[in-house]
XYZ file of C-alpha atoms in Angstrom:
300
model
C 106.069 100.923 73.067
C 107.580 102.226 76.679
C 104.045 102.880 78.819
C 106.150 105.689 80.715
C 105.166 106.675 83.670
C 105.722 110.017 86.547
C 106.945 109.881 90.052
C 105.310 113.096 91.682
C 104.784 114.660 95.109
C 104.613 118.304 95.987
C 105.950 117.350 99.790
C 109.963 116.883 99.209
C 111.659 114.460 101.806
C 109.051 111.152 100.600
C 111.910 108.778 99.518
C 110.100 110.067 95.639
C 113.479 109.040 94.470
C 114.817 105.559 96.077
C 111.108 104.292 95.783
C 111.463 105.485 91.654
C 115.319 103.890 91.023
C 113.580 101.178 93.365
C 110.298 100.321 90.575
C 113.602 100.373 87.187
C 115.228 98.090 89.023
C 112.526 95.178 90.152
C 110.836 96.410 87.522
C 114.453 95.151 85.722
C 115.853 92.601 88.332
C 112.057 90.521 89.070
C 110.308 91.097 85.773
C 112.857 91.695 83.492
C 112.294 94.547 81.677
C 113.930 96.980 80.214
C 113.618 100.536 81.692
C 114.113 104.187 81.567
C 114.942 106.158 84.173
C 115.277 109.706 83.512
C 115.591 112.217 86.421
C 112.987 115.673 86.091
C 115.026 116.684 89.109
C 117.726 119.098 89.684
C 118.575 117.267 92.918
C 120.595 115.194 90.970
C 119.129 112.113 94.032
C 117.953 109.616 91.386
C 121.095 110.428 89.486
C 124.114 109.990 91.247
C 121.849 106.580 93.375
C 122.618 105.433 89.687
C 125.211 105.578 87.768
C 127.563 107.288 91.268
C 128.544 111.006 91.225
C 132.147 110.118 89.631
C 129.700 108.992 86.677
C 127.457 111.692 87.052
C 130.520 114.782 87.121
C 132.092 113.595 83.426
C 128.663 112.649 81.402
C 127.713 116.986 84.039
C 130.969 118.017 81.530
C 130.258 116.720 78.794
C 127.343 118.174 78.769
C 125.383 115.075 78.221
C 122.022 115.483 80.986
C 118.497 117.326 81.030
C 119.650 120.898 82.060
C 121.563 120.536 78.133
C 118.202 119.487 76.654
C 116.461 122.272 78.074
C 119.576 124.262 77.706
C 119.448 123.389 73.145
C 115.351 124.026 73.298
C 116.570 128.010 74.463
C 118.667 128.516 73.144
C 118.558 128.045 68.697
C 122.495 128.172 68.967
C 123.333 125.778 70.721
C 124.190 122.170 69.350
C 120.949 119.794 69.262
C 121.410 117.284 72.257
C 122.112 114.248 71.080
C 119.599 111.681 73.087
C 121.326 108.616 71.985
C 124.671 110.295 73.959
C 123.394 111.147 76.851
C 121.227 107.029 77.973
C 123.760 106.169 80.590
C 123.829 102.765 79.622
C 123.793 100.022 82.264
C 122.772 102.544 85.238
C 122.557 100.658 88.602
C 125.387 99.522 90.620
C 123.204 95.461 90.883
C 124.548 93.126 88.670
C 121.504 91.663 88.504
C 120.477 94.986 87.512
C 121.063 94.707 83.108
C 117.861 96.544 81.407
C 117.951 99.710 83.170
C 119.155 103.279 81.534
C 118.940 105.754 82.968
C 119.357 109.788 81.358
C 120.928 112.612 83.402
C 119.589 115.496 85.805
C 122.183 118.433 86.999
C 122.329 120.677 89.036
C 122.333 124.073 86.655
C 118.181 122.758 85.445
C 117.947 125.124 88.779
C 118.945 127.882 86.665
C 117.339 126.811 83.123
C 114.090 126.151 84.831
C 114.021 129.213 85.210
C 114.046 130.413 81.408
C 111.486 127.993 80.607
C 109.067 129.423 82.754
C 110.319 132.781 81.109
C 109.561 131.967 77.493
C 106.397 129.692 78.423
C 105.226 133.051 79.584
C 106.385 135.100 76.174
C 104.171 131.959 74.213
C 101.024 132.028 76.242
C 98.479 129.172 75.806
C 101.477 127.953 73.356
C 102.054 123.983 74.015
C 105.416 123.923 73.001
C 107.596 124.715 75.744
C 106.046 122.272 77.932
C 107.066 118.969 74.677
C 110.592 119.857 74.862
C 111.453 116.378 77.193
C 108.234 114.384 74.807
C 110.308 115.879 70.970
C 113.827 114.752 72.509
C 112.749 111.563 73.514
C 110.484 110.018 71.497
C 112.973 107.775 69.876
C 113.473 106.303 72.368
C 110.549 104.683 73.260
C 110.922 100.847 70.871
C 113.782 100.464 73.168
C 111.845 100.270 76.415
C 108.816 97.979 78.551
C 109.334 101.616 80.600
C 110.588 105.460 81.076
C 109.542 106.609 84.670
C 110.383 110.095 84.674
C 111.361 111.400 88.830
C 109.303 114.541 88.914
C 110.512 117.367 91.275
C 108.486 118.278 94.331
C 106.720 120.695 92.233
C 104.503 121.920 89.241
C 107.023 123.401 87.717
C 107.515 123.476 83.788
C 109.924 120.505 84.478
C 107.301 119.451 86.119
C 105.060 119.938 83.380
C 107.335 118.645 80.351
C 107.349 115.315 82.692
C 103.519 115.446 82.410
C 103.357 115.809 78.624
C 105.177 112.722 77.884
C 103.576 110.737 80.850
C 100.670 108.134 80.752
C 100.179 107.387 84.146
C 101.697 109.274 86.984
C 101.733 107.245 91.032
C 102.357 109.930 94.281
C 104.796 108.374 96.445
C 103.658 109.123 99.539
C 104.284 109.506 104.135
C 101.390 108.187 105.706
C 100.950 111.488 107.697
C 99.327 114.624 108.097
C 102.420 116.517 105.911
C 103.330 114.747 103.485
C 99.427 113.378 102.461
C 98.457 117.182 102.644
C 98.899 118.485 99.347
C 97.708 115.681 97.843
C 94.310 116.630 96.610
C 95.454 120.580 95.878
C 98.124 118.356 93.352
C 95.075 115.992 91.628
C 93.127 119.110 91.618
C 96.441 120.798 89.517
C 96.973 117.578 87.272
C 93.042 118.011 86.514
C 93.396 121.395 85.040
C 96.737 120.677 82.782
C 95.143 117.896 81.066
C 92.426 119.515 81.044
C 93.627 122.476 79.714
C 96.127 120.512 77.776
C 94.115 117.834 76.006
C 97.036 114.845 77.479
C 95.099 112.600 79.458
C 97.257 111.173 82.908
C 95.759 107.777 84.571
C 96.716 107.962 88.674
C 97.453 104.994 89.279
C 97.381 105.793 93.357
C 99.956 106.069 96.456
C 102.076 104.336 97.083
C 103.125 103.985 100.571
C 106.342 105.216 102.012
C 108.780 104.728 105.179
C 105.616 103.135 107.415
C 105.508 102.375 110.642
C 103.867 99.535 111.764
C 103.874 101.173 115.059
C 102.280 104.079 114.696
C 98.696 104.893 115.308
C 99.383 108.222 112.987
C 100.555 105.975 109.836
C 97.433 104.046 110.431
C 95.297 106.598 111.102
C 95.697 108.297 107.624
C 96.242 105.109 106.030
C 92.867 104.201 106.830
C 90.902 107.765 106.244
C 92.927 108.130 102.370
C 91.126 104.531 102.047
C 88.039 105.832 103.404
C 87.359 108.274 101.037
C 88.134 106.837 98.136
C 85.417 104.673 99.606
C 83.226 107.603 100.430
C 83.683 109.121 96.383
C 82.881 105.447 95.266
C 79.528 105.802 96.671
C 78.309 109.214 96.392
C 75.368 109.533 93.618
C 77.686 110.047 89.814
C 76.816 113.720 89.365
C 78.441 113.820 92.935
C 80.965 112.417 91.122
C 81.704 114.006 88.386
C 82.345 117.649 89.837
C 84.906 116.108 92.033
C 88.932 114.320 91.461
C 88.146 110.834 92.762
C 90.830 110.636 95.769
C 93.550 108.007 94.997
C 93.793 104.604 95.240
C 96.399 103.406 98.278
C 98.156 100.625 96.795
C 97.358 97.822 98.558
C 101.722 97.151 99.886
C 103.064 99.441 101.704
C 106.704 100.355 101.589
C 108.558 100.432 105.593
C 110.342 102.799 107.428
C 114.105 101.323 107.433
C 117.508 101.917 107.585
C 118.508 99.421 104.519
C 116.312 101.336 102.614
C 117.108 104.936 102.941
C 121.534 102.893 102.248
C 119.858 102.210 98.931
C 120.873 105.798 98.241
C 124.088 104.954 97.743
C 126.099 104.074 95.144
C 127.445 100.055 96.001
C 127.178 97.150 95.156
C 124.657 95.668 97.059
C 125.052 92.423 95.648
C 121.202 91.379 95.574
C 118.347 93.621 95.624
C 117.148 91.581 98.214
C 120.539 91.674 100.259
C 120.230 96.290 99.401
C 116.935 96.544 99.910
C 116.366 94.662 102.982
C 115.895 91.171 104.562
C 112.680 91.974 107.105
C 109.874 92.262 104.854
C 111.163 95.310 102.811
C 112.161 93.880 99.418
C 108.900 91.465 99.447
C 107.290 95.092 99.850
C 108.392 96.531 96.813
C 107.920 93.840 94.507
C 104.825 93.628 95.290
C 104.344 97.734 94.793
C 106.466 97.262 91.903
C 103.987 94.253 90.811
C 101.229 96.362 91.559
C 101.924 99.598 89.313
C 102.669 97.371 86.020
C 99.157 94.930 86.718
C 97.458 98.129 87.126
C 99.187 99.458 84.054
C 97.837 96.412 83.078
C 94.424 97.154 83.061
C 94.147 100.903 83.040
C 96.542 101.710 80.083
């Protein structure tokens, strides 16, 4: 069965979707894994990165996006969502990426998620609105090694569906004050979510993105995040139990790079190295992916 990993951050603009796409492409081309990407973000950035705007428009017009899945859960008179038809085989413009598929998002999901929120309030205490995604994709797990979910930058009902399906999560973050400020709040809310639902989630750590080695702020922020983990581990057991554990910083930092930013275009760049960069970017992304895969093996 597939291991399900969610990427999440409450702050937008941290490279979350680009990092999610890179994880999938490196899992496939460098490590030989079968990967399903699920774009839960109504901004559809991951979708257009992986299949391009023209193909996305066709999929959207045919009602084969996650918006149709959630809409069918809200309205029993709508046709049942056909998840097998929705899976876009052979996502990625790179020929070397042969085992990544995608379930696309839609701009229409912005409105549908509001109706999903209303449904949740109509049935307080019920987990049914949180299980739509997991129930729909249950039959796909045997076909993949990893399912990677790109969650919206909020903890609304769609993100909650992703968390209910996930085994673990990573947090892409720029190492500055604004991008890391909300991480403790995110952790507390995820912890409360797991306590309320009984669904355990393993934090795999922070993925440092858009790192500038010349930035004193970036270096100091990473040191602060690493020190928080060390200080937590030094506390007596009783005090550790009373607070969430700070996230580990994955020890490979993705550099700020125009080439990584341009990798969001749906183009056949040739190879992963040519797509993401030949000046350390490829190595950083490969190392991050390897670290995530290895930690999944250790902690799950």
